[in-house]
Coordinates of N, CA and C and ligand atoms in Angstrom, one line a residue:
X10 N -68.7 -20.6 13.3 CA -67.0 -20.7 13.1 C -66.7 -19.8 12.1
X11 N -65.9 -18.9 12.1 CA -65.4 -18.1 11.3 C -64.8 -18.9 10.1
X12 N -64.9 -18.5 8.7 CA -64.3 -19.3 7.9 C -63.1 -19.1 7.0
X13 N -62.0 -20.0 6.7 CA -60.7 -19.6 6.0 C -61.0 -20.3 4.8
X14 N -60.2 -19.4 3.9 CA -60.2 -19.8 2.7 C -58.7 -19.6 2.2
X15 N -58.0 -20.6 1.8 CA -56.4 -20.6 1.3 C -55.7 -19.6 2.2
X16 N -55.8 -19.7 3.6 CA -55.2 -19.1 4.4 C -55.5 -17.6 4.8
X17 N -56.4 -17.3 4.0 CA -57.1 -15.9 4.3 C -58.2 -15.7 5.3
X18 N -58.4 -14.8 5.8 CA -59.4 -15.0 7.3 C -60.6 -14.1 6.6
X19 N -61.7 -14.8 6.5 CA -63.0 -14.1 6.3 C -63.9 -13.1 7.7
X20 N -63.3 -13.6 8.8 CA -64.1 -13.3 9.8 C -64.0 -11.6 10.0
X21 N -64.1 -11.5 11.5 CA -64.1 -9.8 11.7 C -62.4 -9.6 12.1
X22 N -61.8 -8.9 11.3 CA -60.5 -8.5 10.9 C -60.1 -7.5 12.4
X23 N -61.0 -6.9 12.4 CA -60.7 -5.8 13.4 C -61.0 -6.3 15.0
X24 N -61.5 -7.8 15.1 CA -61.7 -8.3 16.3 C -60.4 -9.1 16.4
X25 N -60.0 -9.5 15.1 CA -58.7 -10.4 15.2 C -57.4 -9.7 15.7
X26 N -57.4 -8.2 15.1 CA -56.4 -7.1 15.9 C -56.5 -7.1 17.2
X27 N -57.2 -7.5 17.6 CA -57.3 -7.4 19.2 C -57.1 -8.7 20.0
X28 N -56.5 -9.6 19.2 CA -56.2 -10.7 19.9 C -54.8 -11.3 19.7
X29 N -54.0 -11.1 20.8 CA -52.7 -10.9 20.8 C -51.9 -12.5 21.2
X30 N -50.9 -12.8 20.2 CA -50.5 -14.1 20.4 C -49.2 -14.2 21.0
X31 N -48.9 -14.4 22.1 CA -47.5 -14.3 22.7 C -46.5 -15.1 22.0
X32 N -45.6 -14.9 21.3 CA -44.7 -16.0 20.9 C -43.3 -16.2 21.9
X33 N -44.1 -16.9 23.0 CA -43.0 -17.2 24.0 C -42.2 -18.4 23.6
X34 N -40.9 -18.4 22.7 CA -40.3 -19.4 22.1 C -38.9 -18.9 22.1
X35 N -38.0 -19.9 22.5 CA -36.7 -19.8 22.4 C -35.9 -19.2 21.0
X36 N -36.4 -19.8 20.1 CA -35.9 -18.9 18.7 C -36.8 -18.9 17.6
X37 N -36.7 -18.4 16.4 CA -37.5 -17.8 15.6 C -37.8 -19.0 14.7
X38 N -37.3 -19.8 14.8 CA -37.9 -21.5 14.0 C -38.9 -21.8 14.6
X39 N -38.9 -21.9 16.1 CA -40.2 -22.5 16.9 C -41.5 -21.4 16.5
X40 N -41.1 -20.3 16.5 CA -42.1 -19.0 16.4 C -42.7 -19.3 15.0
X41 N -41.9 -19.3 14.1 CA -42.1 -20.0 12.7 C -43.4 -21.0 12.5
X42 N -43.3 -22.0 13.4 CA -44.3 -23.2 13.4 C -45.3 -22.3 13.4
X43 N -45.6 -22.0 14.5 CA -46.8 -21.1 15.0 C -47.8 -20.1 14.0
X44 N -46.4 -19.3 13.4 CA -47.4 -18.4 12.2 C -47.6 -19.2 11.3
X45 N -47.2 -20.5 10.9 CA -47.3 -21.3 9.8 C -48.9 -21.6 10.2
X46 N -48.8 -21.9 11.3 CA -50.6 -22.7 12.0 C -51.5 -21.4 12.0
X47 N -51.1 -20.5 12.1 CA -52.1 -19.5 11.9 C -52.2 -18.3 10.9
X48 N -51.8 -18.7 10.1 CA -51.5 -18.1 8.7 C -52.7 -17.7 8.2
X49 N -52.9 -16.2 7.8 CA -54.0 -15.7 7.4 C -54.8 -15.2 8.5
X50 N -54.7 -15.3 9.8 CA -55.5 -14.7 10.8 C -54.8 -13.4 11.4
X51 N -55.5 -12.2 11.2 CA -54.6 -11.0 11.2 C -54.5 -10.8 12.6
X52 N -54.2 -11.8 13.4 CA -53.7 -11.4 15.1 C -52.7 -10.3 15.3
X53 N -52.4 -9.8 16.2 CA -51.4 -9.1 16.8 C -50.5 -10.3 17.3
X54 N -49.2 -10.0 17.1 CA -48.1 -11.0 17.7 C -47.1 -10.2 18.9
X55 N -47.1 -10.9 19.7 CA -46.2 -10.5 21.0 C -45.1 -10.8 21.2
X56 N -44.4 -10.1 20.9 CA -42.9 -10.4 21.2 C -42.0 -10.3 22.6
X57 N -41.8 -10.8 23.4 CA -41.3 -10.8 24.7 C -39.7 -10.8 24.7
X58 N -39.2 -10.9 26.0 CA -37.9 -10.8 25.9 C -37.2 -12.2 25.6
X59 N -37.7 -13.2 25.7 CA -36.9 -14.6 25.4 C -36.9 -14.4 23.9
X60 N -38.0 -14.5 23.3 CA -37.6 -14.4 21.8 C -36.6 -13.1 21.0
X61 N -37.1 -12.3 21.8 CA -36.4 -11.0 21.3 C -34.8 -11.0 21.2
X62 N -34.4 -11.6 22.5 CA -33.0 -11.5 23.1 C -32.4 -12.8 22.2
X63 N -33.0 -13.5 22.0 CA -32.7 -14.8 20.8 C -32.4 -14.4 19.1
X64 N -33.7 -13.7 18.7 CA -34.0 -13.8 17.3 C -33.9 -12.1 16.9
X65 N -34.1 -10.9 17.9 CA -33.7 -9.6 17.5 C -34.6 -8.8 16.6
X66 N -33.9 -8.2 16.3 CA -34.7 -7.2 15.1 C -35.0 -7.8 14.0
X67 N -34.3 -8.7 13.4 CA -34.5 -9.4 12.3 C -35.9 -10.1 12.2
X68 N -35.8 -10.3 13.7 CA -37.1 -11.1 13.6 C -38.5 -10.3 13.7
X69 N -38.5 -9.1 14.1 CA -39.3 -8.2 14.4 C -39.9 -7.6 12.8
X70 N -38.7 -7.8 12.2 CA -39.0 -7.0 10.7 C -39.7 -8.2 10.0
X71 N -39.1 -9.7 10.1 CA -39.5 -10.5 9.5 C -41.3 -10.3 9.9
X72 N -41.5 -10.2 10.8 CA -43.1 -10.3 11.5 C -43.6 -9.1 10.8
X73 N -43.3 -7.9 10.7 CA -43.6 -6.7 9.9 C -43.8 -7.0 8.5
X74 N -43.0 -7.6 8.2 CA -43.0 -8.0 6.5 C -44.0 -8.9 6.2
X75 N -44.2 -9.8 7.1 CA -45.6 -10.5 7.2 C -46.9 -10.2 7.2
X76 N -47.0 -8.9 8.0 CA -48.1 -8.3 7.6 C -48.7 -8.2 8.9
X77 N -48.0 -8.6 10.2 CA -48.4 -8.6 11.7 C -48.4 -7.1 12.2
X78 N -49.5 -7.0 13.0 CA -48.8 -5.9 14.0 C -48.2 -6.5 15.2
X79 N -47.2 -5.9 15.6 CA -46.3 -6.1 16.7 C -46.3 -5.7 18.0
X80 N -46.3 -6.2 18.9 CA -46.3 -5.7 20.6 C -44.8 -6.4 20.8
X81 N -43.9 -5.5 21.1 CA -42.6 -5.4 21.6 C -42.7 -5.4 23.0
X82 N -43.0 -6.6 24.0 CA -43.0 -6.6 25.0 C -41.6 -7.0 25.7
X83 N -41.0 -5.7 25.8 CA -39.5 -5.6 26.8 C -39.7 -5.1 27.9
X84 N -40.7 -4.4 28.4 CA -40.7 -3.8 29.8 C -39.3 -3.1 29.9
X85 N -39.4 -1.9 29.1 CA -38.0 -1.0 29.8 C -38.3 -0.1 31.2
X86 N -37.1 -0.3 31.7 CA -37.5 0.4 33.0 C -36.0 0.7 33.3
X87 N -35.5 2.1 33.3 CA -34.0 2.5 33.4 C -34.5 4.0 33.5
X88 N -32.8 4.9 33.7 CA -33.0 6.3 33.7 C -33.6 6.9 32.2
X89 N -34.1 7.8 32.4 CA -35.0 8.3 31.4 C -34.0 8.5 30.3
X90 N -33.1 9.0 30.3 CA -32.0 9.1 29.1 C -31.9 7.8 28.2
X91 N -31.8 6.7 29.1 CA -31.5 5.5 28.5 C -32.8 5.1 27.7
X92 N -34.1 5.0 28.3 CA -35.3 4.7 27.7 C -35.7 5.5 26.7
X93 N -35.2 6.9 26.7 CA -35.4 7.6 25.4 C -34.8 7.1 24.2
X94 N -33.5 6.8 24.5 CA -32.8 5.9 23.2 C -33.2 4.7 22.9
X95 N -33.7 3.9 24.0 CA -34.4 2.6 23.7 C -35.5 2.7 22.8
X96 N -36.7 3.7 23.2 CA -37.5 3.8 22.5 C -37.6 4.7 21.2
X97 N -36.4 5.5 21.0 CA -36.5 5.4 19.7 C -35.8 4.3 18.7
X98 N -34.9 3.5 19.1 CA -34.6 2.3 18.5 C -35.7 1.6 18.2
X99 N -36.4 1.2 19.3 CA -37.7 0.2 18.9 C -38.9 0.9 18.0
X100 N -39.0 2.3 18.1 CA -39.9 2.9 16.9 C -39.1 2.8 15.6
X101 N -38.1 2.9 15.4 CA -37.5 2.6 14.4 C -37.8 1.0 13.6
X102 N -37.9 0.0 14.7 CA -38.3 -1.2 13.9 C -39.6 -1.2 13.3
X103 N -40.5 -0.1 13.7 CA -41.8 -0.2 12.9 C -42.7 -0.8 13.7
X104 N -42.3 -1.1 15.2 CA -43.4 -2.1 16.0 C -44.7 -1.2 16.2
X105 N -45.7 -1.9 16.7 CA -47.0 -1.2 16.7 C -47.2 -0.7 18.1
X106 N -46.7 -1.6 19.0 CA -46.7 -1.4 20.4 C -45.6 -1.7 21.2
X107 N -45.3 -0.7 22.2 CA -44.0 -1.6 23.1 C -44.4 -1.1 24.4
X108 N -43.8 -1.7 25.5 CA -44.0 -1.3 27.0 C -42.7 -0.6 27.8
X109 N -43.5 0.1 28.7 CA -42.4 0.1 29.9 C -43.0 0.1 31.4
X110 N -42.0 0.3 32.3 CA -42.5 -0.1 33.4 C -43.0 1.5 34.2
X111 N -44.5 1.4 34.5 CA -45.0 2.7 35.2 C -44.0 3.2 36.7
X112 N -43.7 2.1 37.3 CA -42.6 2.2 38.2 C -41.4 3.1 38.1
X113 N -41.1 3.2 37.1 CA -39.9 4.1 36.4 C -40.4 5.5 36.6
X114 N -41.6 5.9 36.9 CA -42.2 7.4 37.2 C -42.6 8.1 35.8
X115 N -43.0 9.3 35.9 CA -43.5 10.0 35.1 C -42.3 10.7 34.1
X116 N -41.3 11.1 34.7 CA -40.1 11.2 33.6 C -39.7 10.3 32.6
X117 N -39.8 9.3 33.2 CA -39.2 8.0 32.5 C -40.1 7.6 31.4
X118 N -41.4 7.8 31.8 CA -42.4 7.4 30.9 C -42.7 8.3 29.6
X119 N -42.6 9.7 30.1 CA -42.4 11.0 29.0 C -41.1 10.9 28.2
X120 N -40.2 10.0 28.7 CA -39.0 9.8 27.7 C -39.0 9.0 27.1
X121 N -39.8 8.2 27.2 CA -40.1 7.0 26.3 C -40.9 7.5 25.0
X122 N -41.7 8.5 25.3 CA -42.8 9.3 24.6 C -41.9 9.9 23.3
X123 N -41.1 10.7 24.3 CA -40.0 11.8 23.3 C -39.1 10.8 22.3
X124 N -38.9 9.7 23.1 CA -37.6 8.7 22.0 C -38.6 8.2 20.7
X125 N -39.7 8.1 21.0 CA -40.6 7.6 19.9 C -41.0 8.6 18.9
X126 N -41.0 10.0 19.8 CA -41.3 11.1 18.7 C -40.2 11.4 17.9
X127 N -39.1 11.3 18.5 CA -37.7 11.6 17.9 C -37.3 11.1 16.7
X128 N -37.9 9.6 16.6 CA -37.5 8.7 15.8 C -38.3 8.8 14.2
X129 N -39.7 9.4 14.9 CA -40.9 9.6 13.9 C -40.5 10.9 13.1
X130 N -39.9 12.0 14.0 CA -39.1 13.4 13.2 C -38.3 13.0 12.2
X131 N -37.4 11.7 12.7 CA -36.4 11.7 11.6 C -36.8 10.9 10.5
X132 N -37.9 10.2 10.6 CA -38.4 9.5 9.5 C -39.9 9.4 9.5
X133 N -40.6 10.5 8.9 CA -42.0 10.6 8.8 C -42.7 9.2 8.4
X134 N -42.2 8.5 7.8 CA -42.7 7.2 7.2 C -43.2 6.5 8.4
X135 N -42.4 6.7 9.6 CA -42.9 5.6 10.8 C -43.9 6.2 11.6
X136 N -44.7 5.1 11.9 CA -46.0 5.9 13.1 C -45.5 5.6 14.3
X137 N -46.2 6.6 15.0 CA -46.1 6.3 16.6 C -46.6 5.1 17.0
X138 N -45.7 4.4 17.8 CA -46.4 3.0 18.5 C -47.2 3.3 19.6
X139 N -48.1 2.7 20.1 CA -48.8 2.9 21.4 C -48.0 2.2 22.0
X140 N -47.6 3.1 23.3 CA -46.8 3.0 24.4 C -47.7 2.9 25.7
X141 N -47.1 1.6 26.2 CA -48.0 1.2 27.4 C -47.4 1.1 28.4
X142 N -47.8 1.1 29.7 CA -47.0 1.1 30.9 C -47.6 -0.7 31.8
X143 N -46.7 -0.9 32.0 CA -46.9 -2.3 33.1 C -46.9 -1.7 34.2
X144 N -48.0 -1.9 35.0 CA -48.6 -1.6 36.4 C -48.1 -2.5 37.2
X145 N -48.9 -3.5 37.7 CA -48.2 -4.1 38.9 C -48.1 -5.7 38.1
X146 N -47.2 -6.3 37.8 CA -47.0 -7.4 37.2 C -48.2 -8.5 38.1
X147 N -48.9 -9.3 37.3 CA -49.8 -10.0 38.0 C -49.2 -11.1 38.7
X148 N -47.9 -11.4 38.4 CA -47.5 -12.6 39.4 C -47.2 -12.1 41.2
X149 N -47.3 -10.8 40.8 CA -47.1 -10.1 42.5 C -48.3 -10.3 43.3
X150 N -48.3 -10.6 44.4 CA -49.7 -10.8 45.4 C -49.4 -9.6 46.3
X151 N -50.6 -9.2 46.8 CA -50.7 -8.2 47.8 C -49.5 -8.2 48.9
X152 N -49.4 -9.5 49.5 CA -48.5 -9.3 50.5 C -46.9 -9.0 49.8
X153 N -46.6 -9.8 48.6 CA -45.3 -9.2 48.2 C -45.3 -7.7 48.0
X154 N -46.1 -7.3 47.4 CA -46.1 -5.6 46.9 C -46.2 -5.1 48.5
X155 N -46.8 -5.3 49.2 CA -46.7 -4.6 50.5 C -45.3 -4.9 51.3
X156 N -45.0 -6.0 51.4 CA -43.9 -6.4 52.5 C -42.3 -6.2 51.8
X157 N -42.5 -6.8 50.5 CA -41.2 -6.7 49.8 C -41.0 -5.4 49.2
X158 N -41.8 -5.2 48.1 CA -42.0 -4.0 47.2 C -41.8 -2.7 47.9
X159 N -42.6 -2.7 49.3 CA -43.0 -1.7 49.9 C -44.4 -0.5 49.5
X160 N -45.0 -0.9 48.7 CA -45.9 -0.2 48.3 C -47.1 -0.8 49.2
X161 N -47.8 0.2 50.0 CA -49.0 -0.2 50.9 C -49.9 -0.4 50.2
X162 N -51.4 -0.9 50.7 CA -52.4 -1.0 50.3 C -52.9 -2.1 49.3
X163 N -54.2 -2.1 48.5 CA -54.5 -3.1 47.6 C -53.8 -2.8 46.5
X164 N -53.8 -3.8 45.7 CA -53.2 -4.3 44.4 C -53.7 -3.4 43.4
X165 N -55.1 -3.5 43.3 CA -56.0 -2.5 42.2 C -55.9 -1.2 42.6
X166 N -55.6 -0.7 43.8 CA -55.3 0.7 44.1 C -53.9 1.1 43.7
X167 N -53.1 0.3 43.8 CA -51.7 0.8 42.9 C -51.7 0.7 41.5
X168 N -52.6 -0.2 41.0 CA -53.0 -0.4 39.3 C -53.2 1.0 39.1
X169 N -54.4 1.5 39.5 CA -55.1 2.5 39.2 C -54.1 3.7 39.5
X170 N -53.6 3.8 40.5 CA -52.5 4.9 40.7 C -51.5 5.0 39.2
X171 N -51.0 3.6 39.1 CA -50.2 3.7 38.4 C -50.5 3.9 36.8
X172 N -51.5 3.5 36.5 CA -52.6 3.9 35.0 C -52.8 5.4 35.3
X173 N -52.8 6.0 36.2 CA -53.3 7.5 36.3 C -51.9 8.3 35.7
X174 N -50.6 7.6 36.5 CA -49.5 8.3 36.2 C -49.2 8.1 34.4
X175 N -49.3 6.9 33.9 CA -49.3 6.6 32.8 C -50.0 7.3 31.9
X176 N -51.2 7.7 32.0 CA -52.0 8.7 31.2 C -51.6 10.1 31.3
X177 N -50.9 10.4 32.5 CA -50.6 11.8 32.7 C -49.0 12.2 32.0
X178 N -48.4 11.0 32.0 CA -47.4 11.0 31.3 C -47.3 11.1 29.5
X179 N -48.7 11.0 29.4 CA -49.0 10.9 27.9 C -48.9 9.3 27.2
X180 N -48.8 8.2 28.1 CA -48.8 7.0 27.5 C -50.1 6.6 27.0
X181 N -50.3 5.5 26.5 CA -51.4 5.3 25.8 C -52.2 4.2 26.4
X182 N -51.7 3.3 27.4 CA -52.4 2.3 27.9 C -51.9 1.5 28.8
X183 N -52.3 0.8 29.7 CA -51.6 0.0 30.4 C -51.8 -1.7 30.2
X184 N -51.1 -2.6 30.5 CA -51.3 -3.9 30.9 C -52.0 -4.4 32.2
X185 N -52.8 -4.8 32.2 CA -53.7 -5.1 33.5 C -54.3 -6.4 33.5
X186 N -54.7 -6.7 34.6 CA -55.7 -7.7 34.5 C -56.9 -7.3 33.7
X187 N -57.6 -8.6 33.2 CA -58.9 -7.7 32.8 C -60.2 -7.9 33.8
X188 N -59.9 -8.0 35.0 CA -60.7 -7.8 36.2 C -60.4 -6.1 36.2
X189 N -59.4 -5.6 35.7 CA -59.2 -4.1 36.4 C -59.8 -3.6 34.9
X190 N -60.1 -3.8 33.8 CA -60.1 -2.8 32.8 C -61.3 -1.8 33.2
X191 N -62.4 -2.0 33.6 CA -63.4 -1.1 33.6 C -63.2 -0.2 34.8
X192 N -62.4 -0.4 35.8 CA -61.8 0.4 36.7 C -61.1 1.6 36.1
X193 N -59.9 1.0 35.0 CA -59.1 1.8 34.5 C -59.8 2.6 33.6
X194 N -60.8 2.1 33.0 CA -61.7 3.2 31.9 C -62.4 4.1 32.5
X195 N -62.7 4.1 34.1 CA -63.3 4.9 34.8 C -62.1 6.0 34.9
X196 N -61.1 5.5 35.3 CA -60.0 6.4 36.2 C -59.2 7.0 34.8
X197 N -59.0 6.7 33.7 CA -58.5 7.4 32.8 C -59.1 7.4 31.3
X198 N -60.5 7.2 31.2 CA -61.0 7.2 30.0 C -61.3 6.1 29.1
X199 N -62.2 6.3 28.1 CA -62.5 4.8 27.2 C -61.2 4.6 26.6
X200 N -60.5 5.7 25.9 CA -59.6 5.6 24.8 C -58.3 4.9 25.5
X201 N -58.1 4.9 26.5 CA -56.9 4.7 27.5 C -56.8 3.0 27.2
X202 N -56.1 2.3 26.7 CA -56.1 1.0 26.4 C -55.4 0.1 27.3
X203 N -56.5 -0.8 27.2 CA -55.9 -1.9 28.1 C -55.4 -3.3 27.7
X204 N -54.5 -3.4 27.8 CA -53.7 -4.9 27.3 C -53.9 -6.0 28.2
X205 N -54.6 -6.9 28.2 CA -54.9 -8.0 29.5 C -54.4 -9.3 29.1
X206 N -53.5 -9.7 29.5 CA -53.4 -11.5 29.6 C -54.4 -11.9 30.6
X207 N -54.2 -13.4 31.2 CA -54.9 -13.8 32.0 C -56.2 -14.1 31.6
X208 N -56.4 -14.7 30.3 CA -57.2 -14.7 29.4 C -57.9 -16.2 29.3
X209 N -58.7 -17.2 29.6 CA -58.7 -18.3 29.8 C -60.2 -18.5 29.3
X210 N -60.5 -19.4 28.0 CA -61.8 -19.8 27.4 C -62.5 -20.7 28.6
X211 N -63.7 -20.6 28.8 CA -64.5 -21.3 30.2 C -64.2 -22.9 29.9
X212 N -63.6 -23.5 31.3 CA -63.3 -24.7 31.2 C -61.9 -25.1 30.7
X213 N -61.1 -24.1 30.2 CA -59.8 -24.4 29.9 C -58.8 -24.5 31.3
X214 N -57.6 -25.1 31.4 CA -56.7 -25.2 31.8 C -56.3 -23.8 32.4
X215 N -56.0 -23.6 33.8 CA -55.5 -22.0 34.5 C -54.2 -21.7 34.2
X216 N -53.3 -23.1 33.8 CA -52.0 -22.7 34.1 C -51.4 -22.2 35.4
X217 N -50.7 -21.2 35.1 CA -50.1 -20.6 36.4 C -50.8 -19.0 36.8
X218 N -51.9 -18.9 35.8 CA -52.6 -17.8 36.0 C -54.1 -17.9 36.8
X219 N -54.1 -16.9 38.0 CA -54.9 -16.9 38.7 C -56.1 -16.3 38.7
X220 N -56.2 -14.6 38.6 CA -57.5 -13.9 38.3 C -57.9 -13.8 36.6
X221 N -58.7 -14.6 36.5 CA -58.7 -14.9 34.8 C -60.2 -14.5 34.4
X222 N -60.2 -14.3 33.1 CA -61.6 -14.1 32.9 C -61.8 -14.6 31.4
X223 N -63.2 -15.3 30.9 CA -63.1 -15.6 29.3 C -63.1 -14.6 28.5
X224 N -62.7 -15.0 27.1 CA -62.7 -13.7 26.0 C -63.8 -12.9 26.0
X225 N -65.0 -13.3 26.1 CA -66.0 -12.7 26.0 C -66.5 -11.9 27.3
X226 N -65.9 -12.2 28.3 CA -65.9 -11.4 29.4 C -65.0 -10.1 29.2
X227 N -63.7 -10.6 29.0 CA -62.7 -9.5 28.7 C -63.5 -8.3 27.7
X228 N -63.6 -8.6 26.5 CA -64.4 -7.8 25.8 C -65.6 -7.0 26.4
X229 N -66.2 -7.8 27.0 CA -67.5 -7.2 27.7 C -66.9 -6.1 28.8
X230 N -65.9 -6.3 29.5 CA -65.4 -5.6 30.3 C -64.9 -4.5 29.9
X231 N -64.4 -4.1 28.3 CA -63.9 -3.0 27.9 C -62.2 -3.4 27.6
X232 N -61.9 -4.6 27.8 CA -60.1 -4.8 27.4 C -60.3 -4.4 26.0
X233 N -59.1 -3.6 25.4 CA -58.8 -3.1 24.2 C -58.2 -4.7 23.4
X234 N -57.1 -5.1 24.0 CA -56.4 -6.3 23.5 C -56.4 -7.5 24.6
X235 N -56.7 -8.6 24.0 CA -56.5 -9.7 24.7 C -55.3 -10.6 24.6
X236 N -54.3 -10.8 25.5 CA -53.1 -11.7 25.1 C -53.4 -13.2 25.5
X237 N -53.5 -13.6 24.4 CA -54.2 -15.2 25.0 C -52.6 -16.3 24.5
X238 N -52.3 -16.6 25.4 CA -51.1 -17.7 25.0 C -51.4 -19.0 25.1
X239 N -51.5 -19.7 25.9 CA -51.4 -21.3 25.9 C -52.5 -21.8 25.3
X240 N -54.1 -21.1 25.9 CA -55.1 -21.8 25.1 C -54.8 -22.0 23.7
X241 N -54.3 -21.2 23.1 CA -53.7 -21.7 21.7 C -52.7 -22.0 21.4
X242 N -51.2 -21.5 22.2 CA -50.1 -22.1 21.7 C -49.9 -23.6 22.1
X243 N -50.6 -24.1 23.1 CA -50.5 -25.6 23.6 C -51.8 -26.3 23.1
X244 N -52.5 -25.6 22.3 CA -54.0 -26.4 21.8 C -53.2 -27.8 20.9
X245 N -54.1 -28.7 20.6 CA -53.7 -29.7 19.8 C -53.6 -29.1 18.4
X246 N -54.9 -28.1 18.3 CA -55.1 -27.6 17.0 C -55.2 -26.0 17.4
X247 N -53.9 -25.3 17.4 CA -54.0 -24.0 17.3 C -54.7 -23.2 16.6
X248 N -55.0 -23.3 15.3 CA -55.6 -22.7 14.5 C -57.1 -22.5 14.8
X249 N -57.8 -24.0 15.2 CA -59.0 -24.1 15.5 C -59.4 -23.3 16.9
X250 N -58.4 -23.3 17.8 CA -58.6 -22.7 19.1 C -58.7 -21.4 19.0
X251 N -57.6 -20.6 18.3 CA -57.8 -19.2 18.0 C -59.3 -18.8 17.3
X252 N -59.7 -19.5 16.3 CA -60.7 -19.1 15.7 C -61.9 -19.4 16.4
X253 N -62.0 -20.1 17.7 CA -63.1 -20.8 18.5 C -63.0 -19.2 19.4
X254 N -62.0 -18.6 19.8 CA -61.7 -17.5 20.6 C -61.8 -16.2 20.2
X255 N -61.5 -16.3 18.6 CA -62.3 -15.0 18.2 C -63.8 -15.2 17.9
X256 N -64.4 -16.0 17.7 CA -65.8 -16.4 17.6 C -66.5 -15.6 19.3
X257 N -65.6 -16.3 20.0 CA -66.5 -15.8 21.1 C -66.2 -14.3 21.6
X258 N -65.2 -13.9 20.9 CA -64.6 -12.3 21.3 C -65.9 -11.5 20.4
X259 N -66.1 -12.3 19.1 CA -66.9 -11.4 18.3 C -68.5 -11.4 18.6
X260 N -68.7 -12.6 19.0 CA -69.9 -12.4 19.7 C -70.3 -11.5 20.9
X261 N -69.4 -11.4 21.7 CA -69.6 -10.1 22.7 C -69.6 -9.0 22.4
Ligands
LIG16 O1 -50.2 -18.7 28.4 P1 -51.1 -17.5 28.7 O2 -52.0 -17.0 27.9 O3 -50.8 -17.3 30.1 O4 -49.8 -16.3 28.2 C1 -49.9 -14.6 28.8 C2 -48.9 -13.9 28.3 O5 -49.0 -12.9 28.8 C3 -47.4 -14.3 28.6 O6 -46.7 -14.2 27.6 C4 -47.3 -13.7 29.9 O7 -45.8 -13.1 29.7 C5 -47.8 -12.2 29.4 N1 -48.2 -11.6 30.7 C6 -48.8 -12.1 31.7 N2 -49.1 -11.0 33.2 C7 -48.7 -10.2 33.1 C8 -47.8 -9.7 31.8 C9 -47.7 -10.5 30.6 O8 -49.4 -13.3 31.7 N3 -49.0 -9.4 33.7

């Protein structure tokens, strides 16, 4: 087990930076409870729509001031001009990563990059966030993709096609199932990031996830970032759960 002294983390900090914890809470006060429990562990914090729409830019700045890397998971999908402006505002917040839907197309994805670059041109103290594309939501079955959305074929083929479009648009990676990380690396190169939810330690509850991998398997498959929610956030001792997962990631 990695050891902790006075809230500081003496384990593998680079590996901790690959563990993303979703702050899926209705308000900042509840998110701060988990932050306190995980204090000192230099993990990535993922802020999704629920928390961002409630607590807004101020809470993102609070996370940054506390030293966390922040993934703003707001999955933009709009006309290029609107996404360009959204990306510019998000980049000014100083986040480390944000995302857009690949199904918005290459012009929209390129506009996200342009918006981020415009913010940096205006304030060179900012750094370019990693811009990640959502491929096919893991909640979408092949039947829904084929019959409702109208995309034929297998989900994995659609994911790879979207990943290639994201790479061609200059984006830095995709959100995907860990089961797709290796195929995405083959299609888009090993530096193209994969951000993978659907992580469950051996024996843990699957909750509503279906195609899962353990933390060790996901690292071995080449996932760059592991999004681990309920196995940590719903644990009786979230800190101990996070440290056990980090240990497994380090050993992989
Ligand atoms: O609790 P759990 O580990 O399932 O949480 C996974 C996190 O990853 C949640 O914040 C969920 O919204 C997010 N996510 C996901 N599947 C996707 C994209 C995001 O589970 N395809």
